[in-house]
mmCIF file of C-alpha atoms in Angstrom:
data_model
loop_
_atom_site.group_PDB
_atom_site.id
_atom_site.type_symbol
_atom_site.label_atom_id
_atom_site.label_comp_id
_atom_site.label_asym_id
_atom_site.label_seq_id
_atom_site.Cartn_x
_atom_site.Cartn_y
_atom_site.Cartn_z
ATOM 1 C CA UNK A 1 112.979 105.545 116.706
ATOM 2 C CA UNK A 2 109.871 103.185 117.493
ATOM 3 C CA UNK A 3 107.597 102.067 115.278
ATOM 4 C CA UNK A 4 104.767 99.995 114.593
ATOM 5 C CA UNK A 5 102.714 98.654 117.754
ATOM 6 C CA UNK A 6 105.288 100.097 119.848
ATOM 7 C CA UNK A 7 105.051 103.672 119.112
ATOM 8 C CA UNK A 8 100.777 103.137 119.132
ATOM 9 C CA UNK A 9 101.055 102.145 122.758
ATOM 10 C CA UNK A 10 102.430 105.604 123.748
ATOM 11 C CA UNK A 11 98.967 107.309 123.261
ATOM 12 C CA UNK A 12 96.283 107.777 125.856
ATOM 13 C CA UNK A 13 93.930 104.459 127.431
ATOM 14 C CA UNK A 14 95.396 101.106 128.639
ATOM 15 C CA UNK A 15 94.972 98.914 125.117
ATOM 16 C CA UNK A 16 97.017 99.392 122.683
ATOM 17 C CA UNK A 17 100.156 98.610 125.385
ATOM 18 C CA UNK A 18 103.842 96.850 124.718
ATOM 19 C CA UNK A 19 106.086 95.613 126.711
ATOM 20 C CA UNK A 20 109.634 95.874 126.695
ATOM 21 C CA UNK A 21 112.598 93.215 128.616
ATOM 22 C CA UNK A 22 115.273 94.745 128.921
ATOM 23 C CA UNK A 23 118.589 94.280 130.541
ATOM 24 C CA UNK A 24 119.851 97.796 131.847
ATOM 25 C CA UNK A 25 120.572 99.299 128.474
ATOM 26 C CA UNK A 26 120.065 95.873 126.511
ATOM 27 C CA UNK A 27 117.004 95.523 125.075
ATOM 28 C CA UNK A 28 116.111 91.415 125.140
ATOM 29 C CA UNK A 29 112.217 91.430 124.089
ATOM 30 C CA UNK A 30 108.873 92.925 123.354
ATOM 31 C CA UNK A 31 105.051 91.879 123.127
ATOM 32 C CA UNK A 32 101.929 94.229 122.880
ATOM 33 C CA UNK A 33 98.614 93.791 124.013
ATOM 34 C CA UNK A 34 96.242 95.185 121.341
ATOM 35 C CA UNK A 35 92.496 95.373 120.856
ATOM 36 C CA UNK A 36 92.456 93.059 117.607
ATOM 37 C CA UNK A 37 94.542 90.744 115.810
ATOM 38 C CA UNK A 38 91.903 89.245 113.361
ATOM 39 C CA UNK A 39 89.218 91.413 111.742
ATOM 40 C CA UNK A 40 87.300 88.746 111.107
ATOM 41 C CA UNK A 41 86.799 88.045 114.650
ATOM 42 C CA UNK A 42 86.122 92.095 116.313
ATOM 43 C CA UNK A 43 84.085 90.163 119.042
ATOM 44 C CA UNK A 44 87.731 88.620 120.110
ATOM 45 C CA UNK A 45 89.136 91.160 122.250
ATOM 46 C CA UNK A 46 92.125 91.783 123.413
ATOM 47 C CA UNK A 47 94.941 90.397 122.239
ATOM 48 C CA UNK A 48 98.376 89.638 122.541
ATOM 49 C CA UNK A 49 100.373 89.960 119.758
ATOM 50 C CA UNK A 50 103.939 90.540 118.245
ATOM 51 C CA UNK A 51 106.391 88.492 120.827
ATOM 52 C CA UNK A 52 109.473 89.125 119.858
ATOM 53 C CA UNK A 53 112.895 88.011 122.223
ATOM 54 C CA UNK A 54 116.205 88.480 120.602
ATOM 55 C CA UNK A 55 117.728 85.516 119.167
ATOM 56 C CA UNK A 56 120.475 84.834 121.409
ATOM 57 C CA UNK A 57 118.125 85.327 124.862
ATOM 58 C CA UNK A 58 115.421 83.033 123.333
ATOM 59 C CA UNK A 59 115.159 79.913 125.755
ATOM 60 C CA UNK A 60 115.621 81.604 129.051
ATOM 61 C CA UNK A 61 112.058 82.194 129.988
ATOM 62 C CA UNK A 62 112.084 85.682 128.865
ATOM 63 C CA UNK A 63 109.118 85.314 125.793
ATOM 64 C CA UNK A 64 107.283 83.277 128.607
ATOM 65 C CA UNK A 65 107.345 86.425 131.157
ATOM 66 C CA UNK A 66 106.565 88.742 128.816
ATOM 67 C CA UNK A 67 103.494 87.232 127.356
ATOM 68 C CA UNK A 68 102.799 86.058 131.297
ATOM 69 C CA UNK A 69 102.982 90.284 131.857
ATOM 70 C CA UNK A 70 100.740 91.162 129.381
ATOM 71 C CA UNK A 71 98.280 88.918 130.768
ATOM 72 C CA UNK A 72 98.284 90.301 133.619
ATOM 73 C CA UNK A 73 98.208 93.556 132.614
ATOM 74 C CA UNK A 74 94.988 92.432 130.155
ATOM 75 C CA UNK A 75 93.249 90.927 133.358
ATOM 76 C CA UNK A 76 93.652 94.043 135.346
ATOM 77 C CA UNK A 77 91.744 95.963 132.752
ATOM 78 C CA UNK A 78 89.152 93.861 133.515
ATOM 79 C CA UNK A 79 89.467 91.453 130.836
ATOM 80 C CA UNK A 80 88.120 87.816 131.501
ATOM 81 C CA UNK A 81 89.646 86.114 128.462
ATOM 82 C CA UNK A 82 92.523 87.023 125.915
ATOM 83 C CA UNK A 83 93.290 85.746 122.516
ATOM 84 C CA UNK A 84 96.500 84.799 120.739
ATOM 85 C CA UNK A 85 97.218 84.235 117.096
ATOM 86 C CA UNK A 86 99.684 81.694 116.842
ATOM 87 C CA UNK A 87 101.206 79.577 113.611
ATOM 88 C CA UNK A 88 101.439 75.985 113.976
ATOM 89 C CA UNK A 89 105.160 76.098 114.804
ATOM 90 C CA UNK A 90 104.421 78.063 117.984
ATOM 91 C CA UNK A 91 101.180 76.552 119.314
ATOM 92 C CA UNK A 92 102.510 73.850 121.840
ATOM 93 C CA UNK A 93 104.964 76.770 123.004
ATOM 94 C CA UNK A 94 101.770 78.973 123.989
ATOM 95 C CA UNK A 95 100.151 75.559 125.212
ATOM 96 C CA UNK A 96 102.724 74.786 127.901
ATOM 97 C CA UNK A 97 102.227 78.682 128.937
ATOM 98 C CA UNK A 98 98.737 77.344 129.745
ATOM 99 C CA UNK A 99 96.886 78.790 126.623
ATOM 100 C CA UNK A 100 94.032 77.208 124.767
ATOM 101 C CA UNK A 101 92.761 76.158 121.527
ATOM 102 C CA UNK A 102 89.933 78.053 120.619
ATOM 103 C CA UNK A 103 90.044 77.885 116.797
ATOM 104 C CA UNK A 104 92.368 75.463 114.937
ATOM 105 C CA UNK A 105 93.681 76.255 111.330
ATOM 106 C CA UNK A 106 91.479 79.585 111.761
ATOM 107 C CA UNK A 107 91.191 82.539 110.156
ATOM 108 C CA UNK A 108 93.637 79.613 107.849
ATOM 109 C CA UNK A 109 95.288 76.695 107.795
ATOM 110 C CA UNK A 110 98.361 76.508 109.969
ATOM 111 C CA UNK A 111 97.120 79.476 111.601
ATOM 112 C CA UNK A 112 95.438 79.035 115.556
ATOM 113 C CA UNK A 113 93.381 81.122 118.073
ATOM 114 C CA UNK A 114 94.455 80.699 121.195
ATOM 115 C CA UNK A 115 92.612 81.862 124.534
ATOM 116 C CA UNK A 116 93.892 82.087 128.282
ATOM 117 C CA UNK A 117 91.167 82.961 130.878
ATOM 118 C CA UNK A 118 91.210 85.071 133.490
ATOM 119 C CA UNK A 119 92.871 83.518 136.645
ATOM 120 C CA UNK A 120 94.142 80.614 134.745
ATOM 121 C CA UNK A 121 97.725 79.615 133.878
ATOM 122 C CA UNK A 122 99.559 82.482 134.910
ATOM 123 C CA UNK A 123 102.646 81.417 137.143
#
């Protein structure tokens, strides 16, 4: 059964969208692409949100590929910049995948908008 962002994606239009990493039947990771991740910023749009590799494929590039997908997928829409809410823990992970700083300890602390642009940092 899918649920949450997943099962959103199936309707009609190209945002909400997920992706899925799979391994023939072996399902390794997920990420979406939505049209908001913090309502106080609506003028932020879209988004990637919701990475999710299984525990025992994390480290093998696959979280890295998927978010690098979605990217891609957000630029073809015609999108010139994308956002990413990341906790502290995570931010020099989305750095090294060439993401930005736009807000620090925003909408709180430990909390940090990210941006990519269009035609940068995608491998």
């Amino acid at each position: 059964m899918l649920t949450g962002l997943v099962q959103q994606s199936l309707g009609a239009g190209d945002i909400p969208t997920s992706f899925v990493a799979h391994d023939g039947e072996q399902f390794l990771g997920t990420v979406s692409l939505i049209v908001c991740d913090e309502e106080a910023r609506p003028q932020y749009t879209p988004w990637i949100a919701a990475l999710w590799v299984e525990p025992e494929h994390r480290r093998g590039g696959i979280g890295a590929s998927l978010v690098d997908r979605a990217a891609e997928f957000a630029f073809g829409t015609g999108a010139s910049r994308i956002y990413l809410l990341s906790r502290e823990r995570r931010r020099a992970y989305y750095e090294g995948l060439g993401w930005t700083v736009l807000e620090a300890d925003a909408p709180e602390p430990g909390l940090h908008i990210l941006v990519r642009d269009s035609g940068k940092g995608l491998a």
